[in-house]
Coordinates of C-alpha atoms and ligand atoms in Angstrom, one line a residue:
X29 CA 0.0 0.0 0.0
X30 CA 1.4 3.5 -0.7
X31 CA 0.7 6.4 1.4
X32 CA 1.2 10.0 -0.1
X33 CA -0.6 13.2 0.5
X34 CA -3.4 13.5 -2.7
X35 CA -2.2 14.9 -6.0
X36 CA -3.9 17.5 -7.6
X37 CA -6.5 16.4 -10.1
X38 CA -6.2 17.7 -13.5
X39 CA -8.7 20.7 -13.7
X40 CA -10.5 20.4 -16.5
X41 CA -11.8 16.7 -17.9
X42 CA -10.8 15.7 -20.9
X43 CA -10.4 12.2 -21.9
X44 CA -7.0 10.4 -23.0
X45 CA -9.1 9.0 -26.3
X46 CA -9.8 12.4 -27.4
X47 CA -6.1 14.4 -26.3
X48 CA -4.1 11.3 -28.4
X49 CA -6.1 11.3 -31.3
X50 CA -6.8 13.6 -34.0
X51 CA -9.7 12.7 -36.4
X52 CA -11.1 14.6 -39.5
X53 CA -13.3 17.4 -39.6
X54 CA -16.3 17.9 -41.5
X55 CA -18.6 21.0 -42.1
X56 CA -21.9 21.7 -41.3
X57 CA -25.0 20.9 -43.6
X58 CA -25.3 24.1 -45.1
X59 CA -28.4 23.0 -47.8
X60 CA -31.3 20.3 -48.5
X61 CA -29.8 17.1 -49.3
X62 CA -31.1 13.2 -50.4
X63 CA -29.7 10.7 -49.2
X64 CA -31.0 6.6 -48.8
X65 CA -29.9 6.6 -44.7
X66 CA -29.8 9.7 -42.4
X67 CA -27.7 8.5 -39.5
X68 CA -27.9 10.7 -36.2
X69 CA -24.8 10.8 -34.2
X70 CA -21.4 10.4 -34.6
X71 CA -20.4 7.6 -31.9
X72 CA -19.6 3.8 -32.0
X73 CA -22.9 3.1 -32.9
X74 CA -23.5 5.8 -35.9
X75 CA -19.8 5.3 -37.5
X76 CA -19.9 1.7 -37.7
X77 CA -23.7 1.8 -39.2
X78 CA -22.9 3.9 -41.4
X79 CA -19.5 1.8 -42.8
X80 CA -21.8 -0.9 -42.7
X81 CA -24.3 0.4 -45.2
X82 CA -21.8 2.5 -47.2
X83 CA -20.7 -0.9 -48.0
X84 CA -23.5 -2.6 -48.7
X85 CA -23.9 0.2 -51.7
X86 CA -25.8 2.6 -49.9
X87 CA -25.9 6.0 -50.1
X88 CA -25.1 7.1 -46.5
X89 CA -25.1 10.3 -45.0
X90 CA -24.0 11.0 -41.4
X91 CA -25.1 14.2 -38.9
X92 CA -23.8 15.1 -35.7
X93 CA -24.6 17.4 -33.2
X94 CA -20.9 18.9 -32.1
X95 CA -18.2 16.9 -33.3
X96 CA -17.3 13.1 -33.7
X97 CA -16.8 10.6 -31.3
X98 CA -17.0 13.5 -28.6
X99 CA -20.1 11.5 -26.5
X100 CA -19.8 8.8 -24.5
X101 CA -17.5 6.7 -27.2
X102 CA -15.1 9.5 -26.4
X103 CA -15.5 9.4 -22.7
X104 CA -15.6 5.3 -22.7
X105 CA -13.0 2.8 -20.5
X106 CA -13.0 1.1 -24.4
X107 CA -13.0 -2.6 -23.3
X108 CA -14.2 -4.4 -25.9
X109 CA -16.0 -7.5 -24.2
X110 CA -19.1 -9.4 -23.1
X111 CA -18.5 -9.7 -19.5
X112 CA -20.9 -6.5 -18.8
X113 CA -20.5 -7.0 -14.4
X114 CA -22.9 -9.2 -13.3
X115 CA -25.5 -9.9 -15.9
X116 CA -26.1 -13.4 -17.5
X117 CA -28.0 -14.8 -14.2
X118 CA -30.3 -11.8 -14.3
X119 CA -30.6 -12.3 -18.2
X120 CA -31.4 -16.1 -17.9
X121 CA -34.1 -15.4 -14.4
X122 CA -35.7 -12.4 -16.4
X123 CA -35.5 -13.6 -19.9
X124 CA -35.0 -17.2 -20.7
X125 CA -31.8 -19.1 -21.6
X126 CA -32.1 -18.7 -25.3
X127 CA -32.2 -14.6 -24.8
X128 CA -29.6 -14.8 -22.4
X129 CA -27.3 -16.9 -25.0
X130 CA -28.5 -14.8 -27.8
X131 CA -26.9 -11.6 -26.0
X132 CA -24.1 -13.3 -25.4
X133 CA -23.7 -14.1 -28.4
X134 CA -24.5 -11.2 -30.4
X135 CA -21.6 -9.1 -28.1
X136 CA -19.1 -12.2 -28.9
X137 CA -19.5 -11.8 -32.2
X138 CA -19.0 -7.9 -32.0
X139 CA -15.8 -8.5 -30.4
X140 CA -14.8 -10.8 -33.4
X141 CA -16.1 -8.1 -36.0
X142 CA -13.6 -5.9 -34.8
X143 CA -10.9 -8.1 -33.8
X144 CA -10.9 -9.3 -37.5
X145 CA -11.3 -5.6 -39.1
X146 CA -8.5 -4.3 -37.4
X147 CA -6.2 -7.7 -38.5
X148 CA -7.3 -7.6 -42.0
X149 CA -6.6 -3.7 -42.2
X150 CA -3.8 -3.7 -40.1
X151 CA -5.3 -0.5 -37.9
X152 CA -2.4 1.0 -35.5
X153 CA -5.5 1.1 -32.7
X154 CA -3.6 -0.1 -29.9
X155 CA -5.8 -3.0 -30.0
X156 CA -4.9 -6.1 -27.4
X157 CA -6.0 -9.4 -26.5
X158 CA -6.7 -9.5 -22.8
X159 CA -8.9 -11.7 -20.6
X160 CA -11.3 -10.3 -18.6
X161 CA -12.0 -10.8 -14.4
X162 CA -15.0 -9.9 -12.8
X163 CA -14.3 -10.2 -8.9
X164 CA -15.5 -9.7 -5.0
X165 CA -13.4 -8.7 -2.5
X166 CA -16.2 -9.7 -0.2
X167 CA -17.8 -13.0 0.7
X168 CA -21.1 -11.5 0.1
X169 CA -20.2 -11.1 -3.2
X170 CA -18.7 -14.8 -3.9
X171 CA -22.6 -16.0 -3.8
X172 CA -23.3 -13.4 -6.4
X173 CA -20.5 -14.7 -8.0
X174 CA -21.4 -18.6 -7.8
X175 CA -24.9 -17.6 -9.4
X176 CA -23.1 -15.5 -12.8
X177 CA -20.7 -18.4 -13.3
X178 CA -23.4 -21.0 -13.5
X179 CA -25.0 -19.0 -15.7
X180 CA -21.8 -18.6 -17.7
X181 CA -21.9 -22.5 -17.9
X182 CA -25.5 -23.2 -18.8
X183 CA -24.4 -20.5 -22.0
X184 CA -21.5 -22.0 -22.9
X185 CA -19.2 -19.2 -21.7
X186 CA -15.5 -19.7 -22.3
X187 CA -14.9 -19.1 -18.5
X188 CA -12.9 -20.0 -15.4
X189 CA -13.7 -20.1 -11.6
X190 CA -10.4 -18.2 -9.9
X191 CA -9.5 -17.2 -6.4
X192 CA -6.3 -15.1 -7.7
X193 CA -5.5 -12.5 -10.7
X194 CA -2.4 -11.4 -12.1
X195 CA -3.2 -7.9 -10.4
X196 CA -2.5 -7.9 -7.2
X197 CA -5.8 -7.9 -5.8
X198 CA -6.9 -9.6 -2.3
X199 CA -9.9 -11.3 -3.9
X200 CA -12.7 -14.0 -2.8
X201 CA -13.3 -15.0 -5.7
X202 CA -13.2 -14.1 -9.4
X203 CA -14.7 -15.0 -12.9
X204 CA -12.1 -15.1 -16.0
X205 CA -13.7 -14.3 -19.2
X206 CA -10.6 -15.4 -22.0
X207 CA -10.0 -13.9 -24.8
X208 CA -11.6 -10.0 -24.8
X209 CA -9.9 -7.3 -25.7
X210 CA -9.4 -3.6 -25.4
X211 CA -8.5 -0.9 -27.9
X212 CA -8.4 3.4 -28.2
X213 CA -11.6 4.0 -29.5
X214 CA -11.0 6.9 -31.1
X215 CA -8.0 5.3 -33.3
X216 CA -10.5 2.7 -34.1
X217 CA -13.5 5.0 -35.6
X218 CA -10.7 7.2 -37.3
X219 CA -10.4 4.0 -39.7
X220 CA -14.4 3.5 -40.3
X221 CA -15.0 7.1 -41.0
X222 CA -11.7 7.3 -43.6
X223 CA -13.3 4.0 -45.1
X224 CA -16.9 5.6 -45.2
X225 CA -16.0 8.6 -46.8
X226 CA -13.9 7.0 -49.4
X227 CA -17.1 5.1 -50.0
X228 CA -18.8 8.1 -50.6
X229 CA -20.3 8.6 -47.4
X230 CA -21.2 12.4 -46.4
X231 CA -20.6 13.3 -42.9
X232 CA -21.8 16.8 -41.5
X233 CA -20.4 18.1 -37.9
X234 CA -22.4 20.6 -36.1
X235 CA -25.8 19.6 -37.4
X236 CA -28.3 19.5 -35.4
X237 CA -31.4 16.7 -36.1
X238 CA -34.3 18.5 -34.2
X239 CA -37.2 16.6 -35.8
X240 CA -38.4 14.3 -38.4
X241 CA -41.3 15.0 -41.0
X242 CA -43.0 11.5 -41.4
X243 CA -44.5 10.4 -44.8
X244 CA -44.2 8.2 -47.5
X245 CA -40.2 8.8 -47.0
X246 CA -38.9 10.8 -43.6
X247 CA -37.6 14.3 -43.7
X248 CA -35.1 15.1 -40.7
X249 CA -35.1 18.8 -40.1
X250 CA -32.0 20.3 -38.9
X251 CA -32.2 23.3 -36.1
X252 CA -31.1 25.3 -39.1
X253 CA -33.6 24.9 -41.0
X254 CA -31.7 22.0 -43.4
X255 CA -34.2 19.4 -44.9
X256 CA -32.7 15.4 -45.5
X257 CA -35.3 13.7 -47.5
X258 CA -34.5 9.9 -47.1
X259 CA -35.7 6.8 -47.0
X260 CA -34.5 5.6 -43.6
X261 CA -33.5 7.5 -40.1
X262 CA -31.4 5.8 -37.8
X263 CA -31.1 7.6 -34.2
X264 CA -27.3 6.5 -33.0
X265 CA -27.4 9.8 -30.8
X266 CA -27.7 8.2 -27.3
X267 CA -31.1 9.7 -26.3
X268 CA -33.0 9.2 -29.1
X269 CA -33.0 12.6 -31.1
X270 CA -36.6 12.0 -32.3
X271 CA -39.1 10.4 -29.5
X272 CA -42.0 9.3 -32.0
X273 CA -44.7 8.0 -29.2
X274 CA -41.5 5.6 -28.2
X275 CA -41.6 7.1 -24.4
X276 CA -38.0 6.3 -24.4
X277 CA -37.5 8.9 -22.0
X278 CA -40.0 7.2 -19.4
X279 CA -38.3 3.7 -20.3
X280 CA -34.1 4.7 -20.1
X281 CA -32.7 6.2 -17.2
X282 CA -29.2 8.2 -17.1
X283 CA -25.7 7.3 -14.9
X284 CA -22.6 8.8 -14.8
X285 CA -19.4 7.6 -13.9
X286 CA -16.1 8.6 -13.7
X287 CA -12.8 7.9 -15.0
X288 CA -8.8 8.3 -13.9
X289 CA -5.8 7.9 -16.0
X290 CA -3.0 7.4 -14.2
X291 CA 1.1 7.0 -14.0
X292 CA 2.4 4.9 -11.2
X293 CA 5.8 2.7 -10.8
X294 CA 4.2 -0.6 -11.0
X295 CA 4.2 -3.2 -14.1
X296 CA 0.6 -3.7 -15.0
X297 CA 0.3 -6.9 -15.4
X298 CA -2.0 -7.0 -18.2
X299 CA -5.7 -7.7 -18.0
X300 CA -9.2 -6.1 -17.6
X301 CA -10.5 -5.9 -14.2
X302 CA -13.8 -4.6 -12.9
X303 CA -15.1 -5.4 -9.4
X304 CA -19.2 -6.7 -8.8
X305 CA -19.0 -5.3 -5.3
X306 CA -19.8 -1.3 -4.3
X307 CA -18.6 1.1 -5.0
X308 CA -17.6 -0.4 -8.2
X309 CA -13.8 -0.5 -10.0
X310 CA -12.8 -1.0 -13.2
X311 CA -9.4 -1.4 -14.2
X312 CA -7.1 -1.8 -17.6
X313 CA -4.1 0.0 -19.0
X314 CA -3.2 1.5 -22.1
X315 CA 0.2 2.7 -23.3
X316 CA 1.1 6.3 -23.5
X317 CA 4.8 7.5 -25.5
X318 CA 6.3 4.8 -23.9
X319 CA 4.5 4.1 -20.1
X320 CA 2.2 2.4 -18.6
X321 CA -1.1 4.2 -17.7
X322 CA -3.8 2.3 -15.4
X323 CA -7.4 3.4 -16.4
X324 CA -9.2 3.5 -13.1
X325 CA -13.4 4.1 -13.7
X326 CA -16.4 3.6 -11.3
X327 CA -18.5 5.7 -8.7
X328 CA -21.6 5.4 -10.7
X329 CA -24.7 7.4 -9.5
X330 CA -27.6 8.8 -11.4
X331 CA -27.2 11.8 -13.7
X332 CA -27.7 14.9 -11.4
X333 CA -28.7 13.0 -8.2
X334 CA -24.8 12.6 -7.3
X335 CA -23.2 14.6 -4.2
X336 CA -20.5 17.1 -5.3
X337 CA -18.8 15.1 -8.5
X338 CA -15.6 16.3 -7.6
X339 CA -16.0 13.9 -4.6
X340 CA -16.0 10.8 -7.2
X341 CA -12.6 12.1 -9.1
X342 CA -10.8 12.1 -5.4
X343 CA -12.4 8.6 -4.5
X344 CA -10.9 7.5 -7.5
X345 CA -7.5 9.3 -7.0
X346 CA -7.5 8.0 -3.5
X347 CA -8.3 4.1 -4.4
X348 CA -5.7 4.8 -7.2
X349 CA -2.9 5.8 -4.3
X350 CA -4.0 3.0 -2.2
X351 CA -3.1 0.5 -5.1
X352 CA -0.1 2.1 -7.1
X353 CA 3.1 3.4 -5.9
X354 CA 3.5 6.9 -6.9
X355 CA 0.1 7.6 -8.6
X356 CA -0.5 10.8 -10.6
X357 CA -3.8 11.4 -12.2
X358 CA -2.6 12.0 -15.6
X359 CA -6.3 12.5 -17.2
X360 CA -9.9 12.4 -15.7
X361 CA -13.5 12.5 -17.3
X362 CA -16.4 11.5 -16.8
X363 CA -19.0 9.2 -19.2
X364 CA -23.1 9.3 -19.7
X365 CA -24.8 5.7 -20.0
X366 CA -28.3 5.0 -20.6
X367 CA -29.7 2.3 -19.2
X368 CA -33.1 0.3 -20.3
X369 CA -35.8 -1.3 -18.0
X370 CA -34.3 -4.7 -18.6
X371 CA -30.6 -3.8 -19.3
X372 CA -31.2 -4.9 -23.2
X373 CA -30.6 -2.3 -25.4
X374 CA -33.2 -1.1 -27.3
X375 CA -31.9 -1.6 -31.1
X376 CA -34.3 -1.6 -34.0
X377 CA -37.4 0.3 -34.8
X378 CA -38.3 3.3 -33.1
X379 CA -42.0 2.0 -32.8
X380 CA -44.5 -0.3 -34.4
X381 CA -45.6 2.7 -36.5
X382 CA -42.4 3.7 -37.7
X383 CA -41.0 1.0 -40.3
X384 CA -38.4 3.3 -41.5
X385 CA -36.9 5.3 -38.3
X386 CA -34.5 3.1 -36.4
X387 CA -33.0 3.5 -32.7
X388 CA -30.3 1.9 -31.5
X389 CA -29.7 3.1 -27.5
X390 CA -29.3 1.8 -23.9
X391 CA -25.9 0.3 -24.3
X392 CA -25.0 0.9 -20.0
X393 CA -21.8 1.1 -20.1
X394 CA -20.4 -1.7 -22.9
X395 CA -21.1 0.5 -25.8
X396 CA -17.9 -0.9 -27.8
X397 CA -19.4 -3.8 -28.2
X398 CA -23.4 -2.9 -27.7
X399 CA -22.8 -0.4 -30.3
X400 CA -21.1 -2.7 -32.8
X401 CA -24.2 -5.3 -32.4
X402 CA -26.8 -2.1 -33.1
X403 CA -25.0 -1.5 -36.1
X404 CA -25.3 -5.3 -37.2
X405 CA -29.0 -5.6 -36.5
X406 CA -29.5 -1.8 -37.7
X407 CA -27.9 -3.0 -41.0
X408 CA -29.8 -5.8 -41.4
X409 CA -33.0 -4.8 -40.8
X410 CA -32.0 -2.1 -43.6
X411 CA -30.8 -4.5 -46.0
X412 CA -34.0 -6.8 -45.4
X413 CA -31.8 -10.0 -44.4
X414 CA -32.6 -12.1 -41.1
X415 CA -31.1 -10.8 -37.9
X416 CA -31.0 -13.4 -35.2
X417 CA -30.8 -10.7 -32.8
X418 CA -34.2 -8.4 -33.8
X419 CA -36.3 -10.0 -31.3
X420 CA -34.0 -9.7 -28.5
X421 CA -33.5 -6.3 -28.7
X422 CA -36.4 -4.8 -30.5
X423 CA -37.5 -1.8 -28.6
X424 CA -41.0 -2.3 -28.4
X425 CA -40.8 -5.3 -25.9
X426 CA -42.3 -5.2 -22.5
X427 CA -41.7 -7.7 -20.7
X428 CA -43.7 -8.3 -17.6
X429 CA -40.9 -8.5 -15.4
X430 CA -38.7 -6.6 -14.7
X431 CA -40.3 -4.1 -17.2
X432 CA -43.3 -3.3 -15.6
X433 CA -41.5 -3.0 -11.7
X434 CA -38.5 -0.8 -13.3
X435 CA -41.2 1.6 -15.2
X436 CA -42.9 2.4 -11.9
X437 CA -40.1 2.5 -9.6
X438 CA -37.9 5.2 -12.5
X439 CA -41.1 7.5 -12.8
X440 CA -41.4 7.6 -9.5
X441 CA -38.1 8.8 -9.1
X442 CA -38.8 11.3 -11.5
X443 CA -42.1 12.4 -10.1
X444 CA -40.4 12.8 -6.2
X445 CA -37.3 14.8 -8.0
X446 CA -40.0 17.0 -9.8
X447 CA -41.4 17.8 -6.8
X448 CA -38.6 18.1 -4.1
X449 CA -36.2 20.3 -7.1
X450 CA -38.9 22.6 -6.7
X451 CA -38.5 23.3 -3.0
X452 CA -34.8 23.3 -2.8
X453 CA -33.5 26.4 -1.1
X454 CA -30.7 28.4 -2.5
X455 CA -27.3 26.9 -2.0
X456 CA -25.9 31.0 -1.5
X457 CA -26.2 34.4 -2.8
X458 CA -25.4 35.3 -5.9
X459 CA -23.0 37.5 -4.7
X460 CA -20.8 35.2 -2.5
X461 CA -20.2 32.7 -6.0
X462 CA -16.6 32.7 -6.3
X463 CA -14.3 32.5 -9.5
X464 CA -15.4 28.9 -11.4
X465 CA -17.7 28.2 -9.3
X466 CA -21.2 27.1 -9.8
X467 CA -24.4 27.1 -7.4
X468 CA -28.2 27.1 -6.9
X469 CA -29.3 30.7 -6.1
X470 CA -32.3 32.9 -6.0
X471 CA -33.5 35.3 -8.8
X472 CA -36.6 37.4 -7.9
X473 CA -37.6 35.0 -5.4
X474 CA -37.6 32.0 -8.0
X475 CA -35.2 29.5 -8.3
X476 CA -32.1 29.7 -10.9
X477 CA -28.6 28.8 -11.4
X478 CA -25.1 30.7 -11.8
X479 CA -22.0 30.3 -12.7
X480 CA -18.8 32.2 -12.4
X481 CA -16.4 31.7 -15.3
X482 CA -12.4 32.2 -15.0
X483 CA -13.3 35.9 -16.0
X484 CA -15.2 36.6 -13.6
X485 CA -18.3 36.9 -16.1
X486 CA -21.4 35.3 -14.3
X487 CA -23.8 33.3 -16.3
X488 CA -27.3 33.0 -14.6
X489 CA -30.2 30.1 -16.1
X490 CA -33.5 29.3 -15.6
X491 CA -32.9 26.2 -13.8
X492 CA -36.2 24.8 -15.2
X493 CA -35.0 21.8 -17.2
X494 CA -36.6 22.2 -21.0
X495 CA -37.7 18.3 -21.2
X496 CA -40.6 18.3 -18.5
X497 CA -40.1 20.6 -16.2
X498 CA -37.4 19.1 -13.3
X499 CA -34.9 21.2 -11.5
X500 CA -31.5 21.5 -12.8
X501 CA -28.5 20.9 -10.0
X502 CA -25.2 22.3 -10.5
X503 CA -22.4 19.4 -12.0
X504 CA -19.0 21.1 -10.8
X505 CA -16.5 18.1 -12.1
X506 CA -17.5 19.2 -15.9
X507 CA -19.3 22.8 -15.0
X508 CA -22.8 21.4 -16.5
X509 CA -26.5 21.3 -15.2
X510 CA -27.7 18.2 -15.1
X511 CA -31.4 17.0 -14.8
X512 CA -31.7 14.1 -12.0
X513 CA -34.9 12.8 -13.8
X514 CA -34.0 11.9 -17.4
X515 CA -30.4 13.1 -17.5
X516 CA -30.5 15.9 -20.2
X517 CA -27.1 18.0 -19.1
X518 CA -26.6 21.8 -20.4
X519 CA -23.5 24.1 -20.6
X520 CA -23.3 26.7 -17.5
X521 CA -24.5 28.7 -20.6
X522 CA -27.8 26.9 -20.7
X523 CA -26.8 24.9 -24.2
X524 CA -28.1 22.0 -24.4
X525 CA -25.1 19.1 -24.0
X526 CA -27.2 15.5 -24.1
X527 CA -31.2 15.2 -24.0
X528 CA -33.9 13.8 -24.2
X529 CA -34.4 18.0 -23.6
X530 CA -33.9 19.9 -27.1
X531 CA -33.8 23.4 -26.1
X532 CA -31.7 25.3 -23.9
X533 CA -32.4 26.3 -20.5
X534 CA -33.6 29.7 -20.8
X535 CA -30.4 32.8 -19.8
X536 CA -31.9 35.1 -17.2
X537 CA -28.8 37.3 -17.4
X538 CA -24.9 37.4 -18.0
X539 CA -22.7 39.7 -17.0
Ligands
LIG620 FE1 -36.6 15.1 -18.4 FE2 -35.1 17.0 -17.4 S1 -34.5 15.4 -18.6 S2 -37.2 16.7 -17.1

């Protein structure tokens, strides 16, 4: 164990994926276009969809809001695997064996997709082959633990019981998982969108879908104005862009989590580590110029219902001292992950009524390979050939358990946060808000927000989230307002960062 005072954290988050990679820029739509498949959003999801069909002959265009790979494929741990913490047992109780095997197998075979398209391509994606261990450090966990691995076995899991890792872990018991790997994402993607576009695929940065025009073909508007006649929509852009009588934002709820990069003297030994016990740990390294850096994520909590965030960067410094001999935090950030009633994402058609607009979100936090398998199914269903995995993941299902006892228990979440936001008292005065710092205050006897930037320029918002009407609370590890009922996050400007909300939250004053 090393004992050392605590470093000081980075100050502003920016993730290692996105300061070690450059990637191309595109322009904004700046005219009515036709295309045969609008895509919405530029992450895992969106990128590989739209390589997919650019090969298959289509005529692909791609939109994002700000710029690619910026979401939460930017802000990932980028494992690429189908141990997603404790799962399977849940999966078979709640679903059946043959759904259970079917989502094992559809993320399996997203791992090989990639594994074999960065051989055959040779991609310099510091891609590696690495097992993965779910563990307990508790013997509460180990029965939790029993349960998963029989489920791995009634699968067909390529698995092994362990009471030891190669990292140096006191552990009860563990889970091996051969054969995953791990990869920078933003490498990765850099490939698929230099193949799309030399397949003719359009991509436009800065374009924001606000709506889509349904008739005999969709028309996605753009916030500008912009018109993309098509013949099929696909929403890659985390929270559905485009709602459609889906009630996706009543059926996904929001987490955060955070994430440490950092130097230390150790060897690490190789691996991908995450822990099934509370507060959660995930661990894997990645090679920077030469050394070692250990990726250290967890302390998950949902969007804008945290304590102060910059408690969960220091609990992950700390842990990181505790393991590591002469930690620095080289790099934090922090990710959003949507999560479904049944922890299946929701990949296919938006609804029953809308053949032609596709959805592909809820990937909690496996994305890399959740995101490859929406792009599969996506594809398919586009191309009219068989996908094994439609059922499974088509977002229309409700099943009666745990559907039905996760759809009460999230709205009533939201309905006690509607109501308690409302009474909140002011955290201070506006005028005792110090230099970058951010707080609940009082504006003519109403609730609002403000923010003090490095210029001493306050920013003051209507903390009235746009999406149904929740309170706002203050985010100070990325300087957002987040909304602890669906988890639509704004700028301290009021901009809107991630919905389901569209519009920003309205300025009362700046100065
Ligand atoms: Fe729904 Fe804020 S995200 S009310």
């Amino acid at each position: 164990m090393n004992e050392q005072t605590p470093n000081q954290l980075p100050e502003r988050p920016e993730p290692y994926w996105r300061i070690t990679s450059q990637l191309a820029s595109f322009p904004p739509l700046k005219e009515d276009i036709k295309t045969d498949v609008c895509i919405v959003g530029g992450g895992i999801s969106g990128i590989t969809t739209a390589y997919l069909l650019a090969k298959e002959g289509l005529d692909v265009t791609l939109i994002e809001a700000d710029v690619l790979v910026n979401g939460t494929t930017g802000h990932t741990t980028a494992k690429i695997t189908a141990q997603h913490d404790l799962i399977y047992d849940e999966l078979i109780h709640n679903l059946g064996i043959e759904k259970a095997k079917l989502y094992y197998e559809a993320n399996d075979a997203a791992l090989q997709f990639i594994r074999k398209l960065v051989k055959e391509e040779k991609m310099a994606c510091d891609f590696t082959d690495e097992d993965a261990y779910l563990y307990t450090t508790n013997n509460r966990g180990v029965s939790k633990l029993e349960h998963e691995f029989k489920a791995y076995q009634e699968i067909g899991i390529d698995s092994e019981w362990i009471t030891s890792m190669p990292l140096d872990i006191p552990i009860k018991a563990g889970i091996k998982m051969r054969n995953q790997a791990q990869f920078h994402p933003v490498k990765y993607l850099a490939h698929l969108i230099k193949g799309f576009t030399e397949m003719g695929g359009k991509i436009y940065e800065h374009t924001v879908a606000d709506d889509v025009k349904e008739g005999e073909a969709p028309i996605v508007v753009t916030r500008d104005g912009k018109r993309i006649s098509t013949q099929y929509v696909v929403a890659a852009s985390h929270f559905p862009f485009y709602d459609g009588a889906g009630f996706y934002f009543s059926r996904l709820h929001a987490d955060r989590s955070y994430v440490v990069a950092v130097e230390c003297d150790e060897e690490f030994p190789g691996g991908m580590y995450l822990s099934c016990d509370e507060p959660k740990r995930s661990l894997r390294y990645t090679d920077m110029d030469g050394k070692r850096l250990v990726i250290v994520g967890g302390e998950q909590h949902k969007t804008g219902q945290g304590m102060d965030t910059m408690y969960h960067y220091a609990a992950l410094e700390e842990y990181s001292q505790k393991m590591f001999t002469n930690s620095k935090v080289r790099f934090r950030w922090s990710a959003q992950d949507l999560v479904t009633l049944d922890k299946v994402p929701y990949i296919g058609k938006l609804s029953r009524m809308h053949p032609n607009i596709f959805v592909a979100t809820g990937f909690r936090k496996w994305g890399m390979t959740n995101g490859t398998v929406a792009a599969h199914v996506i594809c398919d269903l586009i191309t009219h050939r068989p996908s094994p995995y439609e059922e499974l993941f088509k977002p229309s299902r409700f099943v009666a358990d745990p559907s039905i006892r996760h759809f009460m228990s999230e709205n009533l979440d939201v309905a006690k946060h509607l109501i308690k936001g409302k009474f909140d008292d002011a955290d201070k005065s506006i005028d005792e808000i110090s230099v970058d710092e951010g707080a609940v205050v009082k504006v003519d006897g109403k609730r609002a927000g403000a923010y003090k930037d490095k210029e001493g320029c306050l920013h003051v918002v209507d903390t009235t989230c746009t999406h149904m009407g929740c309170e706002v609370n203050w985010n100070n590890g990325d300087r957002t307002w987040d909304c602890p009922c669906h988890g639509s996050r704004f700028s301290y400007k009021g901009e809107v960062i991630e919905g389901p909300a569209t519009k920003p939250l309205k300025s009362l004053k700046d100065k």
